[in-house]
PDB file of C-alpha atoms in Angstrom:
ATOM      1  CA  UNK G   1     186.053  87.908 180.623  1.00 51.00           C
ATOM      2  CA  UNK G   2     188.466  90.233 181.135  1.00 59.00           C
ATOM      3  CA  UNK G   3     190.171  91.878 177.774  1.00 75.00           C
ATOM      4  CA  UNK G   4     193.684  93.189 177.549  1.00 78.00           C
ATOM      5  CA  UNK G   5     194.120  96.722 176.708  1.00 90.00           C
ATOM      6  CA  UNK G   6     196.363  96.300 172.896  1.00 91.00           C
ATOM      7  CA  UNK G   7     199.549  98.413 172.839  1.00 91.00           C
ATOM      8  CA  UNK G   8     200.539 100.397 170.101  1.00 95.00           C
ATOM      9  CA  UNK G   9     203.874 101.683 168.480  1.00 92.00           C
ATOM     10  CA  UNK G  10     203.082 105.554 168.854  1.00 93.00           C
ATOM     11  CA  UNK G  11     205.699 106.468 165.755  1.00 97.00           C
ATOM     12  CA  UNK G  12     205.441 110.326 165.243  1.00 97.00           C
ATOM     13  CA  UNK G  13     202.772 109.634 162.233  1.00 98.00           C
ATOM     14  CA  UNK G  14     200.805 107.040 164.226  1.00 98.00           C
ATOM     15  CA  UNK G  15     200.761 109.405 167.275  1.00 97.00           C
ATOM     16  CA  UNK G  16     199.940 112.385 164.786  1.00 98.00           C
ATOM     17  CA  UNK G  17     197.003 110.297 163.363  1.00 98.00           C
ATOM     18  CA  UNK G  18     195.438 109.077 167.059  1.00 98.00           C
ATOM     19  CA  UNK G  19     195.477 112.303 168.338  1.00 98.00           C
ATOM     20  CA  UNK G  20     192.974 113.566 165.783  1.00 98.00           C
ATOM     21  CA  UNK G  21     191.817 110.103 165.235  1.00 98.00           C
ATOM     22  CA  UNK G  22     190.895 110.576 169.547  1.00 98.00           C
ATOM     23  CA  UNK G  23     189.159 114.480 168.856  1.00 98.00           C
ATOM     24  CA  UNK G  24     186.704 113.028 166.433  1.00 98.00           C
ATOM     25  CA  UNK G  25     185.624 110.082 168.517  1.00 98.00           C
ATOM     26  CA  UNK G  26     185.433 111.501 171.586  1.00 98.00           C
ATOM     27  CA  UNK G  27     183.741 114.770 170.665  1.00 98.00           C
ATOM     28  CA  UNK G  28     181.572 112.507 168.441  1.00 98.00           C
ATOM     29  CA  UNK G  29     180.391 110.450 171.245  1.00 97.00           C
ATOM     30  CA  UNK G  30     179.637 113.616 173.504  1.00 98.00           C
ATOM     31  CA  UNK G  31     177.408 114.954 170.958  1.00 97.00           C
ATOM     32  CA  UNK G  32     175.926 111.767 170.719  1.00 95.00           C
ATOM     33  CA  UNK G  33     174.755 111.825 174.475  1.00 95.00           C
ATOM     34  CA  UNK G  34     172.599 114.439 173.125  1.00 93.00           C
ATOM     35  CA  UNK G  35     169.960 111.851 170.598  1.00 91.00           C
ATOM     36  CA  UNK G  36     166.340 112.106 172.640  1.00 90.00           C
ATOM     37  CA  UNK G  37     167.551 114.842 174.504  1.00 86.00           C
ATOM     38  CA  UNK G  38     168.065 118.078 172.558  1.00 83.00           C
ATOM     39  CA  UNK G  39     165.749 121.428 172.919  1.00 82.00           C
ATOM     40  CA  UNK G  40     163.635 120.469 169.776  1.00 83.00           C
ATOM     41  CA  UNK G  41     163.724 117.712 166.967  1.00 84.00           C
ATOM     42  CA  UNK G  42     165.892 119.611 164.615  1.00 87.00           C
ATOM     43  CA  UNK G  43     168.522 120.050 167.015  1.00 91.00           C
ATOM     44  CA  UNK G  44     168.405 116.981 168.182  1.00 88.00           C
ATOM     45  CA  UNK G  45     168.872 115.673 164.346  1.00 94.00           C
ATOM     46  CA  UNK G  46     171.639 117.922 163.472  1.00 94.00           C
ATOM     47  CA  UNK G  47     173.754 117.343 166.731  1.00 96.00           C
ATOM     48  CA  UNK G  48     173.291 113.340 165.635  1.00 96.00           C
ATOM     49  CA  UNK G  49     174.702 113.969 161.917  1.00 97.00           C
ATOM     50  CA  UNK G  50     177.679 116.386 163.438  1.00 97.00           C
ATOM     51  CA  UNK G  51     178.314 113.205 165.666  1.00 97.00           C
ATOM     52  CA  UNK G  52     178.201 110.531 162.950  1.00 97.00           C
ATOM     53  CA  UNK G  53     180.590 113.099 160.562  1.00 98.00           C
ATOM     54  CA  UNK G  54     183.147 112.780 163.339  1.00 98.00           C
ATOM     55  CA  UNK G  55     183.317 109.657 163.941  1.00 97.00           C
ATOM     56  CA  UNK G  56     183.683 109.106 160.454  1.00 98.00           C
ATOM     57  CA  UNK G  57     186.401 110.910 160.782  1.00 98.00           C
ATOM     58  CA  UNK G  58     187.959 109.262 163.056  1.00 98.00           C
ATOM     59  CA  UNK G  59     186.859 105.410 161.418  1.00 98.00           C
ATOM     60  CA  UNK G  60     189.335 106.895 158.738  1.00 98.00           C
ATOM     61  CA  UNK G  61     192.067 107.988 160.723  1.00 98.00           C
ATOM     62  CA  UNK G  62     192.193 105.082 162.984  1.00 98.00           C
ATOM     63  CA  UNK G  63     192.369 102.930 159.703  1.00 98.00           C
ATOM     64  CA  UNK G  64     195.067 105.588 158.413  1.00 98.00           C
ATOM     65  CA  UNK G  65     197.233 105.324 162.116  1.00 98.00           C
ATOM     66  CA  UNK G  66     196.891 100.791 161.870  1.00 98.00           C
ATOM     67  CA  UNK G  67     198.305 101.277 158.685  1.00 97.00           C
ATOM     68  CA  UNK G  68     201.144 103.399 159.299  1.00 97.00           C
ATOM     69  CA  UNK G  69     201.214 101.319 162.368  1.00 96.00           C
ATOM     70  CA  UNK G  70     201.935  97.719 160.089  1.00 95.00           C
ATOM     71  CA  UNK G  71     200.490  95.256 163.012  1.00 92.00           C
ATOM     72  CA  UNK G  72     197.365  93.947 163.367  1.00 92.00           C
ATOM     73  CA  UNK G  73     195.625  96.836 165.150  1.00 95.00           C
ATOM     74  CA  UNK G  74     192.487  98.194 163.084  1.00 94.00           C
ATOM     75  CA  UNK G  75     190.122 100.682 163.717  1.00 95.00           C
ATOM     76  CA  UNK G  76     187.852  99.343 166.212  1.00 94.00           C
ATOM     77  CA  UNK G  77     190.916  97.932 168.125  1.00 94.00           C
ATOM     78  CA  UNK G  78     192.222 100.848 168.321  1.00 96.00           C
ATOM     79  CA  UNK G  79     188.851 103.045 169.354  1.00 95.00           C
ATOM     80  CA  UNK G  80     188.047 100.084 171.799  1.00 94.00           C
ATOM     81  CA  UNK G  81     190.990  98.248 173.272  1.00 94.00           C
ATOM     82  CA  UNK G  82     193.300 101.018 174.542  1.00 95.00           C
ATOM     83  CA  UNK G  83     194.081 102.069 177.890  1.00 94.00           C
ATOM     84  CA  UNK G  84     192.195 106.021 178.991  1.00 96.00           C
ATOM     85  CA  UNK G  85     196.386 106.943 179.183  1.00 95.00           C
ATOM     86  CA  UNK G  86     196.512 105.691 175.862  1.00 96.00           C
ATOM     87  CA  UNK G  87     193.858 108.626 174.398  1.00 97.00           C
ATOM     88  CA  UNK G  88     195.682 111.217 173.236  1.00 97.00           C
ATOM     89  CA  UNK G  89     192.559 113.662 172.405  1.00 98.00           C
ATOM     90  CA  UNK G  90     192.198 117.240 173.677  1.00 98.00           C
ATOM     91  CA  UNK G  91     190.742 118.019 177.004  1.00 98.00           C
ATOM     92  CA  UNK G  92     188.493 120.530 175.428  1.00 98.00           C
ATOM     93  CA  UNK G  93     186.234 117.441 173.680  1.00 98.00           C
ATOM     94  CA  UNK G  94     186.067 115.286 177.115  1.00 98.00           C
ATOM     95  CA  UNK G  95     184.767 118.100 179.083  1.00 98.00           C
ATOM     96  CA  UNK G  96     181.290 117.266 180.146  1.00 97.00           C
ATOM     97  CA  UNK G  97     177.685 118.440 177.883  1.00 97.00           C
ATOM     98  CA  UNK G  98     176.791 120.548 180.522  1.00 96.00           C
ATOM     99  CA  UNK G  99     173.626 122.363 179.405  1.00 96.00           C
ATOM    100  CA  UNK G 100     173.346 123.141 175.547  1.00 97.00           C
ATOM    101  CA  UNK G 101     174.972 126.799 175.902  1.00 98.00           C
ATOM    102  CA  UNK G 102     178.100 124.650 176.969  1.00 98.00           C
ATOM    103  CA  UNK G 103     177.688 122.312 174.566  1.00 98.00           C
ATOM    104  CA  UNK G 104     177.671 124.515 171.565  1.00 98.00           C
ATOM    105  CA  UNK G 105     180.106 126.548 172.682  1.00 98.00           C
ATOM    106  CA  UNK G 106     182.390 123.566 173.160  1.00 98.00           C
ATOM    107  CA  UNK G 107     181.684 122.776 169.667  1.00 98.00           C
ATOM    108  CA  UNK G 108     182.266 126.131 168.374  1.00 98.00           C
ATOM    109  CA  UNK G 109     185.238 126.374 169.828  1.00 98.00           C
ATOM    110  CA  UNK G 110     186.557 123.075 168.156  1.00 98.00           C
ATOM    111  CA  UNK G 111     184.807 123.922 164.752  1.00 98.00           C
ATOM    112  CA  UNK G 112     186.483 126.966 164.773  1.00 98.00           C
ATOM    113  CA  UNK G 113     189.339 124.999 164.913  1.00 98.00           C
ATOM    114  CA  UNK G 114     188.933 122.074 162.554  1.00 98.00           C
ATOM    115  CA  UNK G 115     187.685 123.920 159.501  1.00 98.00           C
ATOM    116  CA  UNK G 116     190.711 126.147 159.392  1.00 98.00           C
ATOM    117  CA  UNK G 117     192.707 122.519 160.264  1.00 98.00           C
ATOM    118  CA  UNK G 118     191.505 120.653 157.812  1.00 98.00           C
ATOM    119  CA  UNK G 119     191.476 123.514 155.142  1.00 98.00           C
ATOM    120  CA  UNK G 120     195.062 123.671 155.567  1.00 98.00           C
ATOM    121  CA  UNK G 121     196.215 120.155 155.318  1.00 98.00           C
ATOM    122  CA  UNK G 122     194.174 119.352 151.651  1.00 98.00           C
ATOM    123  CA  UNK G 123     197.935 120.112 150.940  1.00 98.00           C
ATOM    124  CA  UNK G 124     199.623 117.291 152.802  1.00 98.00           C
ATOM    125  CA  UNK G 125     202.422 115.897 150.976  1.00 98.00           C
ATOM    126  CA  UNK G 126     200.819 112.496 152.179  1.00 98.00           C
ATOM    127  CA  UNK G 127     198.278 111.701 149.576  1.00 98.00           C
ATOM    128  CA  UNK G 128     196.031 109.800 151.995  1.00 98.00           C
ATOM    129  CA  UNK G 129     196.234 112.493 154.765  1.00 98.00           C
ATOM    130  CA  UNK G 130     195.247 115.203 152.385  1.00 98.00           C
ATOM    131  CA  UNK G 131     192.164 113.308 151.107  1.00 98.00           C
ATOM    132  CA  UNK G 132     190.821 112.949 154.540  1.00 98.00           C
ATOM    133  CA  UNK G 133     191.100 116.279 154.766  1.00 98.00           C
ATOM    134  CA  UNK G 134     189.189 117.204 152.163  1.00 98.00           C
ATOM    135  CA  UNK G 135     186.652 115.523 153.145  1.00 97.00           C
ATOM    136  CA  UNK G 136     186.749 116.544 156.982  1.00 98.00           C
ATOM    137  CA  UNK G 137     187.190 120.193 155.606  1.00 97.00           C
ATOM    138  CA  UNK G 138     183.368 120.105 154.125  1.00 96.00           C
ATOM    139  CA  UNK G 139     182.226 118.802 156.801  1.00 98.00           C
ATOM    140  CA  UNK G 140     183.479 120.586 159.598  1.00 98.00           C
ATOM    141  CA  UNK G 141     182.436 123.877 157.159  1.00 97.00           C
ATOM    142  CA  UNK G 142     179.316 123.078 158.322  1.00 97.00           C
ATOM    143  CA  UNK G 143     179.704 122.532 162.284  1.00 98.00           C
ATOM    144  CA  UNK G 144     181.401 125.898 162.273  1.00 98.00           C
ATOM    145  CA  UNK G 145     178.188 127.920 160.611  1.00 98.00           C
ATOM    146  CA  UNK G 146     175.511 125.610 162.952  1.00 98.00           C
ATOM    147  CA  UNK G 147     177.797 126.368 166.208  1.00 98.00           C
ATOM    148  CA  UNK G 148     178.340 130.129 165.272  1.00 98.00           C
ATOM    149  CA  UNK G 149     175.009 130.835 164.564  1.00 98.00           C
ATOM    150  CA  UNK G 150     173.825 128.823 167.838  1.00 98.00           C
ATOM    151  CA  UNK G 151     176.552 131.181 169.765  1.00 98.00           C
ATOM    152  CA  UNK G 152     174.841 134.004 168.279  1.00 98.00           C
ATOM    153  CA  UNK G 153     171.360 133.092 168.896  1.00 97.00           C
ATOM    154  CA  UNK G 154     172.465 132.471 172.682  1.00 98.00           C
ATOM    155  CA  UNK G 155     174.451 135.313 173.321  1.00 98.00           C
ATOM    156  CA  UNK G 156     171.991 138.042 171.801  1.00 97.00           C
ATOM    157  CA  UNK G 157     168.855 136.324 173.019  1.00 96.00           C
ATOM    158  CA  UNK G 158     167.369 136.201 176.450  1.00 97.00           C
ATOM    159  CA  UNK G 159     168.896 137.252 179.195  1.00 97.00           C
ATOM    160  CA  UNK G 160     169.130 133.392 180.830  1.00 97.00           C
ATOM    161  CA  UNK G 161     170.742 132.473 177.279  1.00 98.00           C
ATOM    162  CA  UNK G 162     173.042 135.421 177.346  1.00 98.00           C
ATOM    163  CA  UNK G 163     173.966 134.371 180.956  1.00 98.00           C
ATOM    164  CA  UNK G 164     174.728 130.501 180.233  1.00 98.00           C
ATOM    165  CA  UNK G 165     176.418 130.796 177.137  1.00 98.00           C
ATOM    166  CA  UNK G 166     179.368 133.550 178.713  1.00 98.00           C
ATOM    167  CA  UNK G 167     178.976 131.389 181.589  1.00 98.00           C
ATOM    168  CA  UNK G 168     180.473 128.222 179.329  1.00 98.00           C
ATOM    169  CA  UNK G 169     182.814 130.502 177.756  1.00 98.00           C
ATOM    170  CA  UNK G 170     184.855 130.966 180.663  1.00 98.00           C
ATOM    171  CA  UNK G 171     184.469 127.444 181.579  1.00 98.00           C
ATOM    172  CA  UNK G 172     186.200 126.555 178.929  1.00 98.00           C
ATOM    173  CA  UNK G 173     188.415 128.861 177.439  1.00 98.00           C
ATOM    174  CA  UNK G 174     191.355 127.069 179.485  1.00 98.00           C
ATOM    175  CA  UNK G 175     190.871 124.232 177.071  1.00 98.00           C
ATOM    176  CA  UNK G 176     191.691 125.974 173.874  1.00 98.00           C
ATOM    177  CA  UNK G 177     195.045 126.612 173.860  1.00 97.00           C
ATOM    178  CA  UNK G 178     196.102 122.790 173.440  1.00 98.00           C
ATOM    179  CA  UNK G 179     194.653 122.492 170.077  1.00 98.00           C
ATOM    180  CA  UNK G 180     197.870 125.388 169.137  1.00 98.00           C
ATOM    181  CA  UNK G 181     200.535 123.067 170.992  1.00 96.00           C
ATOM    182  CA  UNK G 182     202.771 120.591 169.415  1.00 96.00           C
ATOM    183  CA  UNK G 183     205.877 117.912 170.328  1.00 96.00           C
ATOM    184  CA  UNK G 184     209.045 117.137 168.824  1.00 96.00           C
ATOM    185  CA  UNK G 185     207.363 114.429 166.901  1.00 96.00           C
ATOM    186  CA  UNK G 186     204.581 116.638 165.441  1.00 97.00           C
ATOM    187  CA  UNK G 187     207.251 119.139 164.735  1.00 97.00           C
ATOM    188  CA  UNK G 188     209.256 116.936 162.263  1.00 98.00           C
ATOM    189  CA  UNK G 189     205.852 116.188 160.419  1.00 98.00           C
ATOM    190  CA  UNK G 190     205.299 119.682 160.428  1.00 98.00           C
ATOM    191  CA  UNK G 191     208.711 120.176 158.857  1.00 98.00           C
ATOM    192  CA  UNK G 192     208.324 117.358 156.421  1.00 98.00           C
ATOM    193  CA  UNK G 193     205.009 119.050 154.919  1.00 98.00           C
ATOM    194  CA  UNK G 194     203.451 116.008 156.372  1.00 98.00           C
ATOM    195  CA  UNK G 195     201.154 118.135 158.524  1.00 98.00           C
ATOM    196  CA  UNK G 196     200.556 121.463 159.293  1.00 97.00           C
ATOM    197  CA  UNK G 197     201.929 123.670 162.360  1.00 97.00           C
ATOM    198  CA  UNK G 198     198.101 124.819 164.548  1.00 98.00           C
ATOM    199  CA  UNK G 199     199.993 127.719 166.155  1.00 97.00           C
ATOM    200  CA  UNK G 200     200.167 129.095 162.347  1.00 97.00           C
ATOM    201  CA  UNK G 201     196.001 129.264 162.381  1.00 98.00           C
ATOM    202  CA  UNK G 202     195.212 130.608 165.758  1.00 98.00           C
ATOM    203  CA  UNK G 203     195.412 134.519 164.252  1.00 98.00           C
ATOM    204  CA  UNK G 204     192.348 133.490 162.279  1.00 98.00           C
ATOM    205  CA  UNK G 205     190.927 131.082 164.908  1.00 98.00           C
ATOM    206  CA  UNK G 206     190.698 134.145 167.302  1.00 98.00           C
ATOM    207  CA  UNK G 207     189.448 136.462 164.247  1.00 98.00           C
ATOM    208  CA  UNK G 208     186.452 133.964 163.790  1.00 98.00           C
ATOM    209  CA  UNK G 209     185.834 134.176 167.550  1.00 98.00           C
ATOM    210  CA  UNK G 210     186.130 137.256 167.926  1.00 98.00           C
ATOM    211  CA  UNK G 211     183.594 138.098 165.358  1.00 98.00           C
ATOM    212  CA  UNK G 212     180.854 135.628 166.128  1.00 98.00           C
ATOM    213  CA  UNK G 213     181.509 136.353 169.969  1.00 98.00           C
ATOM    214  CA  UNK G 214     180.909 140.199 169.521  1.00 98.00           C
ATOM    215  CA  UNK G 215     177.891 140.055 167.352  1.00 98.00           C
ATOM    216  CA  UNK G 216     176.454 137.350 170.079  1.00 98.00           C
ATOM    217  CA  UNK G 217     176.799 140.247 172.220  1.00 98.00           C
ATOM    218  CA  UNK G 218     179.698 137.840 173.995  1.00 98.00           C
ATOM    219  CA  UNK G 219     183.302 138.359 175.759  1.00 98.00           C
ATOM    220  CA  UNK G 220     186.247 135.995 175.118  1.00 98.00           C
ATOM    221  CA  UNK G 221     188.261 136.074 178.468  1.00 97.00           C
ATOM    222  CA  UNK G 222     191.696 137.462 178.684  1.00 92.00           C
ATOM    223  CA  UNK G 223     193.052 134.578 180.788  1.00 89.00           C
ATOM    224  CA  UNK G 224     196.258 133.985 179.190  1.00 90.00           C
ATOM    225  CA  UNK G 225     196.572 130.313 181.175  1.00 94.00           C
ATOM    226  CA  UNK G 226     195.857 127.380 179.351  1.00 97.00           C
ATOM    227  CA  UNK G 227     195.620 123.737 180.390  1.00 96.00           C
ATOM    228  CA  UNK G 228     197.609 120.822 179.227  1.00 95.00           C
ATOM    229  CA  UNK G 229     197.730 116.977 179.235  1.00 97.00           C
ATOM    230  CA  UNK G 230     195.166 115.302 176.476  1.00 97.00           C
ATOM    231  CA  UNK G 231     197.789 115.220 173.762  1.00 97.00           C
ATOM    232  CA  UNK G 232     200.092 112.989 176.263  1.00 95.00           C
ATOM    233  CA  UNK G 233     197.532 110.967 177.506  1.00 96.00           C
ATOM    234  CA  UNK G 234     196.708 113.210 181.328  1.00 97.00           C
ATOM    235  CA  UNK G 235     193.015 113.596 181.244  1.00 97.00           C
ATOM    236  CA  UNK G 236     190.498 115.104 183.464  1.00 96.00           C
ATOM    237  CA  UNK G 237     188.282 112.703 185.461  1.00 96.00           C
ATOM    238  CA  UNK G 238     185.669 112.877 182.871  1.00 96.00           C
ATOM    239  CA  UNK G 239     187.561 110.632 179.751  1.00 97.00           C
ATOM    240  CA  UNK G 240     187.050 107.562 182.028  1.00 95.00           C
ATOM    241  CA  UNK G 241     183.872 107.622 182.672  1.00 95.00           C
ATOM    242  CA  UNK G 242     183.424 108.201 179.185  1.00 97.00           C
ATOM    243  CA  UNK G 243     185.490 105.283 177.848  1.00 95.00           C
ATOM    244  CA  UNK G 244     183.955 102.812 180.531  1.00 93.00           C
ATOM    245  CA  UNK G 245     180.525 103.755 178.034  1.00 92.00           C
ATOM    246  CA  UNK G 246     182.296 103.554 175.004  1.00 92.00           C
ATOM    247  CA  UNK G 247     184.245 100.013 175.403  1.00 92.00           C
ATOM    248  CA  UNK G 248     181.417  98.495 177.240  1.00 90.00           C
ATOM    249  CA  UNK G 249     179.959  95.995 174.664  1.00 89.00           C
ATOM    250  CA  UNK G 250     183.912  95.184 172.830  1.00 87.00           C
ATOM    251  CA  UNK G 251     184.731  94.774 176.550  1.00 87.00           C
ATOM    252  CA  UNK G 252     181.776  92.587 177.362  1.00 86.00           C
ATOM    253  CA  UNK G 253     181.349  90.759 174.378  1.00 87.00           C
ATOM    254  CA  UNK G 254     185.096  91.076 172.459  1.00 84.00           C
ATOM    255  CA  UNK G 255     185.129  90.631 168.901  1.00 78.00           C
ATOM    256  CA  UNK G 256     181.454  89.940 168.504  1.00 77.00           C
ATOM    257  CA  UNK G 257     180.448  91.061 165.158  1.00 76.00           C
ATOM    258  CA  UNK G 258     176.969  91.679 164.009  1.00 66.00           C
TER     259      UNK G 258
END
């Protein structure tokens, strides 16, 4: 039985909402991939609960985007029923596992991100915004200090560790400088105190890098060029295949409840 992708009216806030709504899924499934896989038990355990915070996450900002939306589009709709044009999540979270250096230095990367994101907008003039964020900010507290002191353990370890994890640095550095990017739409939010302008937090974004890279023994590339497209919905190859794993069983089986 084939099921129609929904369509959604991507209003600056509702757009604002999916797009971080997207990150948390997305990422949160990646890390997922990871359960029965990881280097030892512990690891494997923590990368789980990092998955299940963000997708919590992004259960409540899915809810928070239907809402603001006003039709009858809800969370799993929305995480299940929409077109791979329709994702609006960074590049940087689709990108493949790879081998754990990449991994963790994917997450890093984000984490880095997120906790000074979320930090930031517990002062949201919207009330329900801000208390997501609050939450998120505790939360991704704690997937910075895992992935920073994985990057360090990597970087000044063996000399195959060493090798891998600048190896997924420059891999995917070109994926960072979305996350600092916004449109016309985001802007006004911005403006309104609604949400918060990234480009403001990549000084200390770089700062945190910059000191977890050099005590890792680590070099962030000078590569100025930065890819584009998640935030408009142009992905790499990689978000389909992902999605196809994702929507399977709503696809399969739509509406089936438990």
């Amino acid at each position: 039985m084939a099921v129609a992708n929904i369509q959604v009216s991507e209003t600056p806030l509702v757009l604002y909402a999916l797009r971080r709504a997207d990150d948390a899924l997305i990422l949160g499934h990646r890390l997922s991939e990871w359960c029965g896989h990881a280097p030892m038990l512990e690891e494997d355990m923590a990368l789980s609960n990092i998955a299940l915070d963000l997708i919590g996450q992004a259960r409540e900002l899915y809810s928070f985007a239907a809402k603001a939306e006003g039709r009858d589009n809800d969370e799993d709709k929305l995480a299940y029923l929409r077109d791979v044009r329709q994702y609006r999540n960074l590049l940087l979270v689709e990108q493949p596992n790879g081998d754990f250096a990449q991994t963790l230095v994917r997450q890093f990367f984000y984490s880095a991100f997120a906790d000074l994101y979320w930090r930031t907008m517990v002062s949201s003039r919207d009330a329900t915004l801000a208390a997501i964020a609050a939450k998120s900010e505790k939360e991704s507290a704690y997937h910075l200090r895992h992935a920073s002191e994985w990057i360090i353990r990597l970087g000044d370890g063996t000399e195959e560790s060493h090798r891998r994890a600048q190896a997924a640095i420059e891999n995917l550095w070109a994926f960072t400088g979305e996350m600092f990017a916004v449109d016309d739409g985001e802007r006004a939010l911005i403006d309104a105190g609604i949400a918060v302008d990234p480009a403001s937090l990549r000084g200390r974004w770089l700062t945190t890098l910059t000191d977890v890279t050099r005590e890792a023994t680590l070099a962030l590339p000078q590569n100025e060029w930065m890819q584009q497209g998640g935030r408009s919905g142009r992905h790499s190859e990689h978000l389909g295949h992902l999605l196809s794993e994702l929507q399977s069983m709503q696809r399969t089986f739509p509406g089936l409840t438990w």
